[in-house]
Every structure is written in C-alpha cells, then in structure tokens.
Amino acid sequence: MVTLSQLWGNTALGRSSNPAIRAATSSRELHAIGRLRYRLFVERGGESFVHASHGDGWLLEPIDTASLNLWAGPERRCLAAARLTQGVDAVTDPRLAAMLRRSALPEAEHPHSLVLSRLAIRHQASARPLAQALARHAYRVGLEAGADTALLASRPADIVFFTRLGFRPSGAAWTEPGVGELRCLTLAMRDRATLRAASSPLLAELDAFEANDPSGTAKVSILDLGDDL
C-alpha cells in the first residue's frame, strides 16, 4: 500500500508556517474533516453525495485515500479543510475528472495536474481568516510539487477572494447541479508581476520557496473548486 509520505513527501505532511494548518495524517483527523464537509455540503447546502454516510454524519470519498487533506484549526477542532489530489489520481474520480475536462488544461496534461477540492470553512468569525492560510499552504505545496499554472473553479460570490490572491477569471461559466454557477480562474504560479499587482499574500510564499533554491522541474497545474468560503 502506498503511503501519503510516498505520494506527497514528508515536507507536505508537516505543519505549515501557520501552526493552525497541517495535513490530516490520522483517521480521527480525516473523520473530523468528513464531519465538517457533511455539515456544510449535505446538511446546510442540501447537496447529494453517493459516499455520504448519513448514519455517521460524515462525507468521505474513495479519492481521499490518495489525496492530501489539509486541516485548519486547533488540535481537536477542525474549522476549515481542503483536499489536494494529484492529477494521475484525480482522473479516476468522476467529479474531479469532470472538473479537469471543463478546464482549459490540455487532456495530455491532466495526469500531471494537482486538483484542489472540497474547500470547507465553518460559518463563524474565527474560521474566516483560515481561508487565506489554507490558500497559502496549498500554493506552497503546489510549488513544491513543481506546479506551473493554477486553475480553479469558483462560485461568483467567491471570485473576489481568489482575485485578491492573484487569480483572474478565465473561460465561460457553467452550472453544476446542487452547487450553482461556477467560473474558472487562473494564476501562473511564478508570475511575480501579477502577484505583486494584486498585493497577493502568495508572493511571500514564492519568495520563501525560491530562497531555498528548489530544483523542481515538473510542470503541474492546480485546480481549485471553491466549495465554501
């Protein structure tokens, strides 16, 4: 069985510069993320999922076992979460594969992409600042994976959040059942001019990453579905 450290490396599994952000490495943490998803997407959002466990009150999917799930919050309370999946695994998941097909990313590059999905943030004041912290850590993981381009799908109401990070709208909008209208946004991972123009907090992550003189060469893209902000 392939472990998360083999898929992602020990650096990705460690804590971020923000002590509230870390990768979920235990079943307890993964189930806490699943309960947060269930509360936001099933109970509150009214969405329907094949893999939702109504008896246990959590939403976990087969693709989670190959994904890097980020946890945000104190030790025993998950306030926000996001899922990163490598493209070679994402193409095996119906929903993530559909996201890839709707993107402008050439099909030949799908296996080399990095997909960010199931962004879930509690509707309370203490959780809101964690959205940016999650974005920064996901961006850093993307850089370490050799990411070249970031592509995300967002609800119209959340586009402002992503443009402040440096993303720009791209492509036509579409409607997804149970979710509503979605729109693609893109960001060149190392486009300093765009990051600087947006006063993006991601620029600090790029500075820190390049200061370590990384040698990553693989070209990867990030897809991000803004499930809940």
mmCIF file of C-alpha atoms in Angstrom:
data_model
loop_
_atom_site.group_PDB
_atom_site.id
_atom_site.type_symbol
_atom_site.label_atom_id
_atom_site.label_comp_id
_atom_site.label_asym_id
_atom_site.label_seq_id
_atom_site.Cartn_x
_atom_site.Cartn_y
_atom_site.Cartn_z
ATOM 1 C CA MET A 1 0.000 0.000 0.000
ATOM 2 C CA VAL A 2 1.332 3.435 -0.989
ATOM 3 C CA THR A 3 1.577 5.834 1.955
ATOM 4 C CA LEU A 4 0.865 9.568 1.986
ATOM 5 C CA SER A 5 4.542 10.296 2.593
ATOM 6 C CA GLN A 6 5.427 8.316 -0.536
ATOM 7 C CA LEU A 7 2.819 10.202 -2.581
ATOM 8 C CA TRP A 8 3.487 13.687 -1.242
ATOM 9 C CA GLY A 9 6.784 13.684 0.652
ATOM 10 C CA ASN A 10 7.428 14.385 4.315
ATOM 11 C CA THR A 11 7.544 18.170 3.785
ATOM 12 C CA ALA A 12 3.921 18.278 2.602
ATOM 13 C CA LEU A 13 2.851 16.239 5.636
ATOM 14 C CA GLY A 14 4.482 18.651 8.079
ATOM 15 C CA ARG A 15 2.980 21.779 9.588
ATOM 16 C CA SER A 16 2.841 24.984 7.581
ATOM 17 C CA SER A 17 4.246 28.344 8.659
ATOM 18 C CA ASN A 18 0.808 28.829 10.238
ATOM 19 C CA PRO A 19 0.608 26.419 13.204
ATOM 20 C CA ALA A 20 -3.136 26.007 12.668
ATOM 21 C CA ILE A 21 -2.614 24.368 9.250
ATOM 22 C CA ARG A 22 -1.439 20.787 8.834
ATOM 23 C CA ALA A 23 -2.038 17.659 6.788
ATOM 24 C CA ALA A 24 -4.500 15.116 8.148
ATOM 25 C CA THR A 25 -2.455 12.013 8.958
ATOM 26 C CA SER A 26 -4.831 10.023 11.168
ATOM 27 C CA SER A 27 -8.301 8.534 10.766
ATOM 28 C CA ARG A 28 -9.515 10.784 13.593
ATOM 29 C CA GLU A 29 -8.453 13.912 11.698
ATOM 30 C CA LEU A 30 -9.879 12.616 8.411
ATOM 31 C CA HIS A 31 -13.220 11.829 10.045
ATOM 32 C CA ALA A 32 -13.306 15.325 11.574
ATOM 33 C CA ILE A 33 -12.846 16.748 8.074
ATOM 34 C CA GLY A 34 -15.595 14.431 6.822
ATOM 35 C CA ARG A 35 -17.975 15.699 9.513
ATOM 36 C CA LEU A 36 -17.242 19.313 8.552
ATOM 37 C CA ARG A 37 -17.965 18.546 4.894
ATOM 38 C CA TYR A 38 -21.208 16.777 5.808
ATOM 39 C CA ARG A 39 -22.385 19.688 7.931
ATOM 40 C CA LEU A 40 -21.649 22.277 5.231
ATOM 41 C CA PHE A 41 -22.428 20.445 1.995
ATOM 42 C CA VAL A 42 -25.162 17.955 2.968
ATOM 43 C CA GLU A 43 -26.985 19.440 5.972
ATOM 44 C CA ARG A 44 -26.577 23.108 5.138
ATOM 45 C CA GLY A 45 -26.033 23.042 1.373
ATOM 46 C CA GLY A 46 -28.571 20.319 0.582
ATOM 47 C CA GLU A 47 -26.191 18.556 -1.800
ATOM 48 C CA SER A 48 -26.414 14.819 -2.501
ATOM 49 C CA PHE A 49 -23.356 12.538 -2.465
ATOM 50 C CA VAL A 50 -23.092 8.810 -3.141
ATOM 51 C CA HIS A 51 -20.462 8.373 -0.442
ATOM 52 C CA ALA A 52 -22.092 10.461 2.295
ATOM 53 C CA SER A 53 -22.580 8.440 5.488
ATOM 54 C CA HIS A 54 -25.833 9.751 6.928
ATOM 55 C CA GLY A 55 -25.669 7.475 9.953
ATOM 56 C CA ASP A 56 -22.190 8.656 10.924
ATOM 57 C CA GLY A 57 -22.697 12.205 9.670
ATOM 58 C CA TRP A 58 -19.585 12.460 7.520
ATOM 59 C CA LEU A 59 -18.659 12.857 3.854
ATOM 60 C CA LEU A 60 -15.556 10.927 2.860
ATOM 61 C CA GLU A 61 -14.838 9.660 -0.653
ATOM 62 C CA PRO A 62 -12.552 6.950 -2.096
ATOM 63 C CA ILE A 63 -10.281 9.605 -3.620
ATOM 64 C CA ASP A 64 -9.500 10.880 -0.105
ATOM 65 C CA THR A 65 -7.167 7.918 0.453
ATOM 66 C CA ALA A 66 -4.841 9.161 -2.307
ATOM 67 C CA SER A 67 -5.258 12.852 -1.507
ATOM 68 C CA LEU A 68 -3.566 15.303 0.835
ATOM 69 C CA ASN A 69 -6.292 16.663 3.105
ATOM 70 C CA LEU A 70 -5.394 19.896 4.867
ATOM 71 C CA TRP A 71 -6.781 20.590 8.343
ATOM 72 C CA ALA A 72 -7.112 24.101 9.777
ATOM 73 C CA GLY A 73 -7.908 24.790 13.402
ATOM 74 C CA PRO A 74 -6.869 23.886 16.954
ATOM 75 C CA GLU A 75 -5.746 20.361 17.795
ATOM 76 C CA ARG A 76 -9.191 18.856 18.342
ATOM 77 C CA ARG A 77 -11.437 21.131 16.294
ATOM 78 C CA CYS A 78 -11.476 21.284 12.502
ATOM 79 C CA LEU A 79 -12.619 24.765 11.440
ATOM 80 C CA ALA A 80 -11.608 24.539 7.782
ATOM 81 C CA ALA A 81 -10.275 21.961 5.339
ATOM 82 C CA ALA A 82 -9.198 21.486 1.735
ATOM 83 C CA ARG A 83 -8.233 18.483 -0.392
ATOM 84 C CA LEU A 84 -5.320 18.238 -2.833
ATOM 85 C CA THR A 85 -5.216 15.387 -5.335
ATOM 86 C CA GLN A 86 -2.531 14.610 -7.878
ATOM 87 C CA GLY A 87 -3.856 14.531 -11.423
ATOM 88 C CA VAL A 88 -2.912 10.916 -12.043
ATOM 89 C CA ASP A 89 -5.350 10.008 -9.248
ATOM 90 C CA ALA A 90 -7.892 12.769 -9.941
ATOM 91 C CA VAL A 91 -8.674 11.387 -13.402
ATOM 92 C CA THR A 92 -10.030 8.252 -11.693
ATOM 93 C CA ASP A 93 -12.603 10.244 -9.699
ATOM 94 C CA PRO A 94 -15.766 11.143 -11.690
ATOM 95 C CA ARG A 95 -16.238 14.602 -10.177
ATOM 96 C CA LEU A 96 -12.591 15.637 -10.326
ATOM 97 C CA ALA A 97 -12.228 14.220 -13.837
ATOM 98 C CA ALA A 98 -15.224 16.331 -14.901
ATOM 99 C CA MET A 99 -13.530 19.411 -13.432
ATOM 100 C CA LEU A 100 -10.418 18.662 -15.481
ATOM 101 C CA ARG A 101 -12.457 18.293 -18.679
ATOM 102 C CA ARG A 102 -14.123 21.671 -18.129
ATOM 103 C CA SER A 103 -10.783 23.366 -17.655
ATOM 104 C CA ALA A 104 -8.596 24.802 -20.402
ATOM 105 C CA LEU A 105 -5.843 22.367 -19.458
ATOM 106 C CA PRO A 106 -4.944 20.034 -22.376
ATOM 107 C CA GLU A 107 -6.010 16.463 -21.701
ATOM 108 C CA ALA A 108 -2.436 15.228 -22.055
ATOM 109 C CA GLU A 109 -1.511 17.324 -19.010
ATOM 110 C CA HIS A 110 -4.331 16.063 -16.777
ATOM 111 C CA PRO A 111 -2.261 13.254 -15.195
ATOM 112 C CA HIS A 112 0.368 15.829 -14.199
ATOM 113 C CA SER A 113 -2.047 18.312 -12.613
ATOM 114 C CA LEU A 114 -2.824 18.970 -8.973
ATOM 115 C CA VAL A 115 -6.509 19.267 -8.089
ATOM 116 C CA LEU A 116 -7.748 21.207 -5.046
ATOM 117 C CA SER A 117 -11.324 20.469 -3.988
ATOM 118 C CA ARG A 118 -13.702 20.131 -1.026
ATOM 119 C CA LEU A 119 -12.765 23.521 0.395
ATOM 120 C CA ALA A 120 -14.878 23.704 3.549
ATOM 121 C CA ILE A 121 -14.885 26.548 6.072
ATOM 122 C CA ARG A 122 -17.180 26.908 9.074
ATOM 123 C CA HIS A 123 -19.527 29.891 9.058
ATOM 124 C CA GLN A 124 -18.054 31.631 12.089
ATOM 125 C CA ALA A 125 -15.735 34.579 12.597
ATOM 126 C CA SER A 126 -12.806 32.566 13.974
ATOM 127 C CA ALA A 127 -12.750 30.353 10.871
ATOM 128 C CA ARG A 128 -12.758 33.046 8.188
ATOM 129 C CA PRO A 129 -9.056 34.027 8.454
ATOM 130 C CA LEU A 130 -8.126 30.386 7.876
ATOM 131 C CA ALA A 131 -9.212 30.629 4.219
ATOM 132 C CA GLN A 132 -6.123 32.649 3.325
ATOM 133 C CA ALA A 133 -3.861 30.434 5.443
ATOM 134 C CA LEU A 134 -5.169 27.347 3.631
ATOM 135 C CA ALA A 135 -4.631 29.036 0.256
ATOM 136 C CA ARG A 136 -1.047 29.914 1.155
ATOM 137 C CA HIS A 137 -0.226 26.398 2.282
ATOM 138 C CA ALA A 138 -1.890 24.807 -0.765
ATOM 139 C CA TYR A 139 0.067 27.197 -3.002
ATOM 140 C CA ARG A 140 3.317 26.240 -1.264
ATOM 141 C CA VAL A 141 2.550 22.519 -1.695
ATOM 142 C CA GLY A 142 1.882 23.229 -5.377
ATOM 143 C CA LEU A 143 5.241 24.954 -5.762
ATOM 144 C CA GLU A 144 6.999 22.042 -4.083
ATOM 145 C CA ALA A 145 5.212 19.683 -6.488
ATOM 146 C CA GLY A 146 6.551 21.670 -9.443
ATOM 147 C CA ALA A 147 3.293 23.465 -10.209
ATOM 148 C CA ASP A 148 3.371 25.812 -13.193
ATOM 149 C CA THR A 149 -0.235 27.022 -13.536
ATOM 150 C CA ALA A 150 -3.108 27.279 -11.070
ATOM 151 C CA LEU A 151 -6.671 26.813 -12.326
ATOM 152 C CA LEU A 152 -9.721 26.891 -10.089
ATOM 153 C CA ALA A 153 -13.491 26.830 -10.318
ATOM 154 C CA SER A 154 -15.321 29.260 -8.049
ATOM 155 C CA ARG A 155 -18.806 30.462 -7.306
ATOM 156 C CA PRO A 156 -19.341 34.084 -8.453
ATOM 157 C CA ALA A 157 -19.615 35.293 -4.847
ATOM 158 C CA ASP A 158 -16.160 33.891 -4.039
ATOM 159 C CA ILE A 159 -14.286 35.249 -7.069
ATOM 160 C CA VAL A 160 -13.201 38.397 -5.195
ATOM 161 C CA PHE A 161 -11.369 36.266 -2.623
ATOM 162 C CA PHE A 162 -9.393 34.498 -5.336
ATOM 163 C CA THR A 163 -8.617 37.643 -7.345
ATOM 164 C CA ARG A 164 -7.034 39.089 -4.205
ATOM 165 C CA LEU A 165 -4.680 36.118 -4.332
ATOM 166 C CA GLY A 166 -3.797 36.925 -7.941
ATOM 167 C CA PHE A 167 -6.245 34.707 -9.830
ATOM 168 C CA ARG A 168 -8.073 36.086 -12.863
ATOM 169 C CA PRO A 169 -11.393 34.922 -14.420
ATOM 170 C CA SER A 170 -10.933 32.684 -17.448
ATOM 171 C CA GLY A 171 -13.364 30.724 -19.599
ATOM 172 C CA ALA A 172 -17.150 30.569 -19.650
ATOM 173 C CA ALA A 173 -19.299 29.933 -16.595
ATOM 174 C CA TRP A 174 -21.328 26.745 -16.180
ATOM 175 C CA THR A 175 -23.928 25.421 -13.762
ATOM 176 C CA GLU A 176 -23.411 22.346 -11.585
ATOM 177 C CA PRO A 177 -26.481 20.671 -10.017
ATOM 178 C CA GLY A 178 -26.741 21.341 -6.309
ATOM 179 C CA VAL A 179 -23.885 23.862 -6.430
ATOM 180 C CA GLY A 180 -24.955 26.555 -8.887
ATOM 181 C CA GLU A 181 -22.870 28.682 -11.233
ATOM 182 C CA LEU A 182 -19.114 28.134 -11.353
ATOM 183 C CA ARG A 183 -16.356 30.037 -13.132
ATOM 184 C CA CYS A 184 -12.741 29.169 -13.882
ATOM 185 C CA LEU A 185 -9.911 31.406 -12.678
ATOM 186 C CA THR A 186 -6.220 31.022 -13.459
ATOM 187 C CA LEU A 187 -2.865 32.026 -11.995
ATOM 188 C CA ALA A 188 0.649 31.405 -13.275
ATOM 189 C CA MET A 189 2.336 30.076 -10.145
ATOM 190 C CA ARG A 190 5.537 32.102 -10.573
ATOM 191 C CA ASP A 191 4.034 35.226 -12.159
ATOM 192 C CA ARG A 192 5.530 37.814 -9.811
ATOM 193 C CA ALA A 193 4.063 40.760 -11.710
ATOM 194 C CA THR A 194 0.504 39.510 -11.239
ATOM 195 C CA LEU A 195 1.060 38.589 -7.596
ATOM 196 C CA ARG A 196 2.588 41.997 -6.912
ATOM 197 C CA ALA A 197 -0.228 43.857 -8.715
ATOM 198 C CA ALA A 198 -2.803 42.028 -6.607
ATOM 199 C CA SER A 199 -0.795 42.566 -3.401
ATOM 200 C CA SER A 200 -1.176 38.822 -3.063
ATOM 201 C CA PRO A 201 -0.090 37.100 0.162
ATOM 202 C CA LEU A 202 1.126 34.274 -2.065
ATOM 203 C CA LEU A 203 4.111 36.397 -3.105
ATOM 204 C CA ALA A 204 5.675 35.880 0.320
ATOM 205 C CA GLU A 205 5.342 32.115 -0.145
ATOM 206 C CA LEU A 206 7.041 32.340 -3.545
ATOM 207 C CA ASP A 207 9.869 34.423 -2.073
ATOM 208 C CA ALA A 208 10.424 31.903 0.714
ATOM 209 C CA PHE A 209 10.256 28.962 -1.676
ATOM 210 C CA GLU A 210 12.734 30.396 -4.172
ATOM 211 C CA ALA A 211 15.090 31.480 -1.386
ATOM 212 C CA ASN A 212 15.662 27.765 -0.780
ATOM 213 C CA ASP A 213 16.759 27.331 -4.422
ATOM 214 C CA PRO A 214 14.384 24.435 -5.213
ATOM 215 C CA SER A 215 15.150 22.218 -8.179
ATOM 216 C CA GLY A 216 11.619 21.031 -9.025
ATOM 217 C CA THR A 217 11.072 20.886 -12.763
ATOM 218 C CA ALA A 218 7.749 19.097 -13.267
ATOM 219 C CA LYS A 219 5.034 21.276 -14.753
ATOM 220 C CA VAL A 220 1.794 20.852 -12.833
ATOM 221 C CA SER A 221 -1.478 22.749 -12.676
ATOM 222 C CA ILE A 222 -3.730 23.334 -9.676
ATOM 223 C CA LEU A 223 -7.493 23.102 -9.953
ATOM 224 C CA ASP A 224 -9.433 24.529 -7.051
ATOM 225 C CA LEU A 225 -13.169 24.164 -6.552
ATOM 226 C CA GLY A 226 -14.380 26.916 -4.206
ATOM 227 C CA ASP A 227 -16.893 24.724 -2.388
ATOM 228 C CA ASP A 228 -17.464 27.015 0.561
ATOM 229 C CA LEU A 229 -15.821 30.264 1.613
#
